[in-house]
PDB file of C-alpha atoms in Angstrom:
ATOM      1  CA  UNK E 206     165.621-142.842 166.036  1.00  0.00           C
ATOM      2  CA  UNK E 207     163.229-145.495 164.762  1.00  0.00           C
ATOM      3  CA  UNK E 208     160.407-146.213 167.231  1.00  0.00           C
ATOM      4  CA  UNK E 209     161.147-149.958 166.970  1.00  0.00           C
ATOM      5  CA  UNK E 210     164.617-149.464 168.501  1.00  0.00           C
ATOM      6  CA  UNK E 211     163.940-146.390 170.651  1.00  0.00           C
ATOM      7  CA  UNK E 212     165.400-148.115 173.710  1.00  0.00           C
ATOM      8  CA  UNK E 213     168.664-148.907 171.898  1.00  0.00           C
ATOM      9  CA  UNK E 214     171.445-146.308 171.933  1.00  0.00           C
ATOM     10  CA  UNK E 215     172.872-145.394 168.527  1.00  0.00           C
ATOM     11  CA  UNK E 216     176.587-144.702 168.880  1.00  0.00           C
ATOM     12  CA  UNK E 217     179.879-144.652 167.052  1.00  0.00           C
ATOM     13  CA  UNK E 218     181.030-144.118 163.485  1.00  0.00           C
ATOM     14  CA  UNK E 219     179.967-146.166 161.607  1.00  0.00           C
ATOM     15  CA  UNK E 220     176.802-146.176 163.743  1.00  0.00           C
ATOM     16  CA  UNK E 221     176.030-149.184 165.976  1.00  0.00           C
ATOM     17  CA  UNK E 222     173.069-150.017 168.200  1.00  0.00           C
ATOM     18  CA  UNK E 223     173.854-150.739 171.843  1.00  0.00           C
ATOM     19  CA  UNK E 224     171.665-151.928 174.682  1.00  0.00           C
ATOM     20  CA  UNK E 225     172.208-153.386 178.187  1.00  0.00           C
ATOM     21  CA  UNK E 226     169.786-156.038 179.462  1.00  0.00           C
ATOM     22  CA  UNK E 227     169.694-156.797 183.198  1.00  0.00           C
ATOM     23  CA  UNK E 228     168.260-159.981 184.697  1.00  0.00           C
ATOM     24  CA  UNK E 229     167.277-161.113 188.167  1.00  0.00           C
ATOM     25  CA  UNK E 230     169.199-164.398 188.024  1.00  0.00           C
ATOM     26  CA  UNK E 231     171.836-166.292 186.045  1.00  0.00           C
ATOM     27  CA  UNK E 232     169.110-168.711 184.936  1.00  0.00           C
ATOM     28  CA  UNK E 233     167.256-165.827 183.251  1.00  0.00           C
ATOM     29  CA  UNK E 234     170.477-164.529 181.708  1.00  0.00           C
ATOM     30  CA  UNK E 235     171.230-168.025 180.406  1.00  0.00           C
ATOM     31  CA  UNK E 236     167.708-168.403 178.937  1.00  0.00           C
ATOM     32  CA  UNK E 237     168.098-165.056 177.154  1.00  0.00           C
ATOM     33  CA  UNK E 238     171.555-165.958 175.791  1.00  0.00           C
ATOM     34  CA  UNK E 239     170.287-169.317 174.505  1.00  0.00           C
ATOM     35  CA  UNK E 240     167.285-167.645 172.838  1.00  0.00           C
ATOM     36  CA  UNK E 241     169.604-165.021 171.324  1.00  0.00           C
ATOM     37  CA  UNK E 242     171.850-167.758 169.889  1.00  0.00           C
ATOM     38  CA  UNK E 243     168.788-169.427 168.386  1.00  0.00           C
ATOM     39  CA  UNK E 244     167.679-166.087 166.867  1.00  0.00           C
ATOM     40  CA  UNK E 245     171.102-165.669 165.253  1.00  0.00           C
ATOM     41  CA  UNK E 246     170.927-169.231 163.983  1.00  0.00           C
ATOM     42  CA  UNK E 247     167.447-168.563 162.513  1.00  0.00           C
ATOM     43  CA  UNK E 248     168.231-165.201 160.928  1.00  0.00           C
ATOM     44  CA  UNK E 249     171.923-165.617 160.134  1.00  0.00           C
ATOM     45  CA  UNK E 250     172.423-162.205 161.811  1.00  0.00           C
ATOM     46  CA  UNK E 251     175.028-161.992 164.585  1.00  0.00           C
ATOM     47  CA  UNK E 252     175.608-159.125 167.008  1.00  0.00           C
ATOM     48  CA  UNK E 253     179.001-157.480 166.532  1.00  0.00           C
ATOM     49  CA  UNK E 254     179.651-158.143 170.234  1.00  0.00           C
ATOM     50  CA  UNK E 255     177.869-159.744 173.197  1.00  0.00           C
ATOM     51  CA  UNK E 256     179.320-159.081 176.635  1.00  0.00           C
ATOM     52  CA  UNK E 257     177.777-160.700 179.681  1.00  0.00           C
ATOM     53  CA  UNK E 258     178.119-161.572 183.343  1.00  0.00           C
ATOM     54  CA  UNK E 259     175.774-163.571 185.520  1.00  0.00           C
ATOM     55  CA  UNK E 260     172.959-160.967 185.556  1.00  0.00           C
ATOM     56  CA  UNK E 261     173.544-158.653 182.552  1.00  0.00           C
ATOM     57  CA  UNK E 262     174.027-158.857 178.807  1.00  0.00           C
ATOM     58  CA  UNK E 263     175.379-155.959 176.728  1.00  0.00           C
ATOM     59  CA  UNK E 264     174.666-156.232 173.012  1.00  0.00           C
ATOM     60  CA  UNK E 265     176.226-154.248 170.157  1.00  0.00           C
ATOM     61  CA  UNK E 266     174.714-154.518 166.665  1.00  0.00           C
ATOM     62  CA  UNK E 267     176.648-153.191 163.707  1.00  0.00           C
ATOM     63  CA  UNK E 268     175.483-152.209 160.242  1.00  0.00           C
ATOM     64  CA  UNK E 269     175.464-155.217 157.910  1.00  0.00           C
ATOM     65  CA  UNK E 270     176.834-153.030 155.101  1.00  0.00           C
ATOM     66  CA  UNK E 271     179.351-151.500 157.471  1.00  0.00           C
ATOM     67  CA  UNK E 272     177.923-148.024 156.960  1.00  0.00           C
ATOM     68  CA  UNK E 273     174.201-147.558 157.645  1.00  0.00           C
ATOM     69  CA  UNK E 274     171.867-149.110 160.199  1.00  0.00           C
ATOM     70  CA  UNK E 275     168.954-150.398 158.155  1.00  0.00           C
ATOM     71  CA  UNK E 276     165.636-152.192 158.538  1.00  0.00           C
ATOM     72  CA  UNK E 277     167.317-155.593 159.078  1.00  0.00           C
ATOM     73  CA  UNK E 278     169.328-154.374 162.085  1.00  0.00           C
ATOM     74  CA  UNK E 279     166.330-152.585 163.594  1.00  0.00           C
ATOM     75  CA  UNK E 280     164.089-155.617 163.112  1.00  0.00           C
ATOM     76  CA  UNK E 281     166.736-157.835 164.780  1.00  0.00           C
ATOM     77  CA  UNK E 282     166.968-155.375 167.695  1.00  0.00           C
ATOM     78  CA  UNK E 283     163.189-155.460 168.103  1.00  0.00           C
ATOM     79  CA  UNK E 284     163.241-159.276 168.150  1.00  0.00           C
ATOM     80  CA  UNK E 285     165.997-159.206 170.821  1.00  0.00           C
ATOM     81  CA  UNK E 286     163.769-156.907 172.893  1.00  0.00           C
ATOM     82  CA  UNK E 287     160.958-159.450 172.560  1.00  0.00           C
ATOM     83  CA  UNK E 288     163.265-162.245 173.768  1.00  0.00           C
ATOM     84  CA  UNK E 289     164.204-160.209 176.834  1.00  0.00           C
ATOM     85  CA  UNK E 290     160.556-159.696 177.570  1.00  0.00           C
ATOM     86  CA  UNK E 291     159.910-163.442 177.485  1.00  0.00           C
ATOM     87  CA  UNK E 292     162.982-164.361 179.634  1.00  0.00           C
ATOM     88  CA  UNK E 293     161.663-162.255 182.531  1.00  0.00           C
TER      89      UNK E 293
ATOM     90  CA  UNK R 108     202.432-166.992 187.496  1.00  0.00           C
ATOM     91  CA  UNK R 109     201.147-170.535 188.022  1.00  0.00           C
ATOM     92  CA  UNK R 110     202.154-172.911 185.207  1.00  0.00           C
ATOM     93  CA  UNK R 111     198.524-174.065 184.919  1.00  0.00           C
ATOM     94  CA  UNK R 112     197.412-170.582 183.853  1.00  0.00           C
ATOM     95  CA  UNK R 113     200.608-169.348 182.198  1.00  0.00           C
ATOM     96  CA  UNK R 114     198.720-168.398 179.053  1.00  0.00           C
ATOM     97  CA  UNK R 115     196.254-166.244 181.023  1.00  0.00           C
ATOM     98  CA  UNK R 116     197.141-162.605 181.705  1.00  0.00           C
ATOM     99  CA  UNK R 117     196.890-161.522 185.335  1.00  0.00           C
ATOM    100  CA  UNK R 118     195.710-157.917 185.485  1.00  0.00           C
ATOM    101  CA  UNK R 119     193.960-155.368 187.606  1.00  0.00           C
ATOM    102  CA  UNK R 120     193.515-154.724 191.313  1.00  0.00           C
ATOM    103  CA  UNK R 121     192.077-156.947 192.701  1.00  0.00           C
ATOM    104  CA  UNK R 122     193.823-159.309 190.294  1.00  0.00           C
ATOM    105  CA  UNK R 123     191.817-161.006 187.521  1.00  0.00           C
ATOM    106  CA  UNK R 124     192.767-163.589 184.899  1.00  0.00           C
ATOM    107  CA  UNK R 125     192.123-162.615 181.279  1.00  0.00           C
ATOM    108  CA  UNK R 126     192.436-164.583 178.068  1.00  0.00           C
ATOM    109  CA  UNK R 127     191.285-164.204 174.455  1.00  0.00           C
ATOM    110  CA  UNK R 128     190.293-167.317 172.509  1.00  0.00           C
ATOM    111  CA  UNK R 129     190.066-167.119 168.713  1.00  0.00           C
ATOM    112  CA  UNK R 130     188.152-169.593 166.544  1.00  0.00           C
ATOM    113  CA  UNK R 131     188.005-170.388 162.846  1.00  0.00           C
ATOM    114  CA  UNK R 132     184.207-170.290 162.632  1.00  0.00           C
ATOM    115  CA  UNK R 133     181.074-169.232 164.512  1.00  0.00           C
ATOM    116  CA  UNK R 134     180.211-172.927 164.920  1.00  0.00           C
ATOM    117  CA  UNK R 135     183.449-173.460 166.879  1.00  0.00           C
ATOM    118  CA  UNK R 136     182.836-170.322 168.942  1.00  0.00           C
ATOM    119  CA  UNK R 137     179.299-171.534 169.705  1.00  0.00           C
ATOM    120  CA  UNK R 138     180.554-175.014 170.718  1.00  0.00           C
ATOM    121  CA  UNK R 139     183.082-173.413 173.063  1.00  0.00           C
ATOM    122  CA  UNK R 140     180.468-171.080 174.601  1.00  0.00           C
ATOM    123  CA  UNK R 141     178.055-173.970 175.161  1.00  0.00           C
ATOM    124  CA  UNK R 142     180.809-176.068 176.776  1.00  0.00           C
ATOM    125  CA  UNK R 143     181.783-173.077 178.937  1.00  0.00           C
ATOM    126  CA  UNK R 144     178.168-172.668 180.104  1.00  0.00           C
ATOM    127  CA  UNK R 145     178.080-176.374 180.988  1.00  0.00           C
ATOM    128  CA  UNK R 146     181.350-176.016 182.925  1.00  0.00           C
ATOM    129  CA  UNK R 147     179.876-173.127 184.930  1.00  0.00           C
ATOM    130  CA  UNK R 148     176.745-175.174 185.549  1.00  0.00           C
ATOM    131  CA  UNK R 149     178.884-178.132 186.747  1.00  0.00           C
ATOM    132  CA  UNK R 150     181.261-176.135 188.957  1.00  0.00           C
ATOM    133  CA  UNK R 151     179.019-173.281 190.047  1.00  0.00           C
ATOM    134  CA  UNK R 152     181.902-170.966 189.026  1.00  0.00           C
ATOM    135  CA  UNK R 153     181.073-168.125 186.610  1.00  0.00           C
ATOM    136  CA  UNK R 154     183.518-165.865 184.782  1.00  0.00           C
ATOM    137  CA  UNK R 155     183.243-162.231 185.865  1.00  0.00           C
ATOM    138  CA  UNK R 156     182.707-161.344 182.195  1.00  0.00           C
ATOM    139  CA  UNK R 157     182.500-163.123 178.842  1.00  0.00           C
ATOM    140  CA  UNK R 158     182.698-160.971 175.734  1.00  0.00           C
ATOM    141  CA  UNK R 159     182.367-162.553 172.290  1.00  0.00           C
ATOM    142  CA  UNK R 160     181.802-162.036 168.598  1.00  0.00           C
ATOM    143  CA  UNK R 161     181.460-164.641 165.885  1.00  0.00           C
ATOM    144  CA  UNK R 162     185.088-165.852 166.011  1.00  0.00           C
ATOM    145  CA  UNK R 163     186.503-164.752 169.411  1.00  0.00           C
ATOM    146  CA  UNK R 164     185.710-165.080 173.097  1.00  0.00           C
ATOM    147  CA  UNK R 165     187.343-162.891 175.771  1.00  0.00           C
ATOM    148  CA  UNK R 166     187.081-164.288 179.294  1.00  0.00           C
ATOM    149  CA  UNK R 167     187.754-162.496 182.572  1.00  0.00           C
ATOM    150  CA  UNK R 168     187.912-164.531 185.797  1.00  0.00           C
ATOM    151  CA  UNK R 169     187.816-162.737 189.128  1.00  0.00           C
ATOM    152  CA  UNK R 170     188.899-163.869 192.564  1.00  0.00           C
ATOM    153  CA  UNK R 171     186.065-165.683 194.329  1.00  0.00           C
ATOM    154  CA  UNK R 172     187.000-163.972 197.591  1.00  0.00           C
ATOM    155  CA  UNK R 173     187.328-160.646 195.797  1.00  0.00           C
ATOM    156  CA  UNK R 174     190.989-160.357 196.722  1.00  0.00           C
ATOM    157  CA  UNK R 175     193.284-163.240 195.758  1.00  0.00           C
ATOM    158  CA  UNK R 176     193.339-165.567 192.765  1.00  0.00           C
ATOM    159  CA  UNK R 177     193.438-169.044 194.243  1.00  0.00           C
ATOM    160  CA  UNK R 178     193.554-172.692 193.233  1.00  0.00           C
ATOM    161  CA  UNK R 179     189.846-172.765 192.294  1.00  0.00           C
ATOM    162  CA  UNK R 180     190.216-169.927 189.769  1.00  0.00           C
ATOM    163  CA  UNK R 181     193.401-171.416 188.292  1.00  0.00           C
ATOM    164  CA  UNK R 182     191.810-174.868 188.011  1.00  0.00           C
ATOM    165  CA  UNK R 183     188.755-173.330 186.286  1.00  0.00           C
ATOM    166  CA  UNK R 184     191.060-171.467 183.868  1.00  0.00           C
ATOM    167  CA  UNK R 185     192.884-174.705 183.067  1.00  0.00           C
ATOM    168  CA  UNK R 186     189.560-176.454 182.369  1.00  0.00           C
ATOM    169  CA  UNK R 187     188.535-173.570 180.063  1.00  0.00           C
ATOM    170  CA  UNK R 188     191.820-174.064 178.187  1.00  0.00           C
ATOM    171  CA  UNK R 189     190.964-177.743 177.790  1.00  0.00           C
ATOM    172  CA  UNK R 190     187.540-176.854 176.365  1.00  0.00           C
ATOM    173  CA  UNK R 191     189.136-174.561 173.805  1.00  0.00           C
ATOM    174  CA  UNK R 192     191.453-177.366 172.823  1.00  0.00           C
ATOM    175  CA  UNK R 193     188.510-179.682 172.177  1.00  0.00           C
ATOM    176  CA  UNK R 194     186.434-177.091 170.237  1.00  0.00           C
ATOM    177  CA  UNK R 195     189.190-176.748 167.617  1.00  0.00           C
TER     178      UNK R 195
END
């Protein structure tokens, strides 16, 4: 597992990266979701699935080529981690 | 099943309302998600879970009192339907 995405769980065939983010309030969840949408807009990369309630967001990233998780996916995951840090 | 929410599936114990919305593009999905966030902001009602990819949004509404789906949940579901209509 790449150090950059150590906190993400690699699962499934083809492999995907999964992580759950928990927040103290809906306002923080909302700020994170808005920042995540902006990141997708900026990079053109979209999580395979985003699943959220008022105080949690589950994110699944799939392999762009449908087979192997590469540098692009890991870099996106690291940027999502950074967003979560700043929505705290 | 209430006519207002006929297109929503009632499932689970306690009962929840579930519906899948499909869109032709990420831009339409994004417009719908933003409108849905504004509706939650306006009403103070939040879906129990929202689960989306680039061209679909799955919404689960739970009973506010944790037991019975009432008029407030059905009215919210009907307003969500109206949003989907306008994001087309």
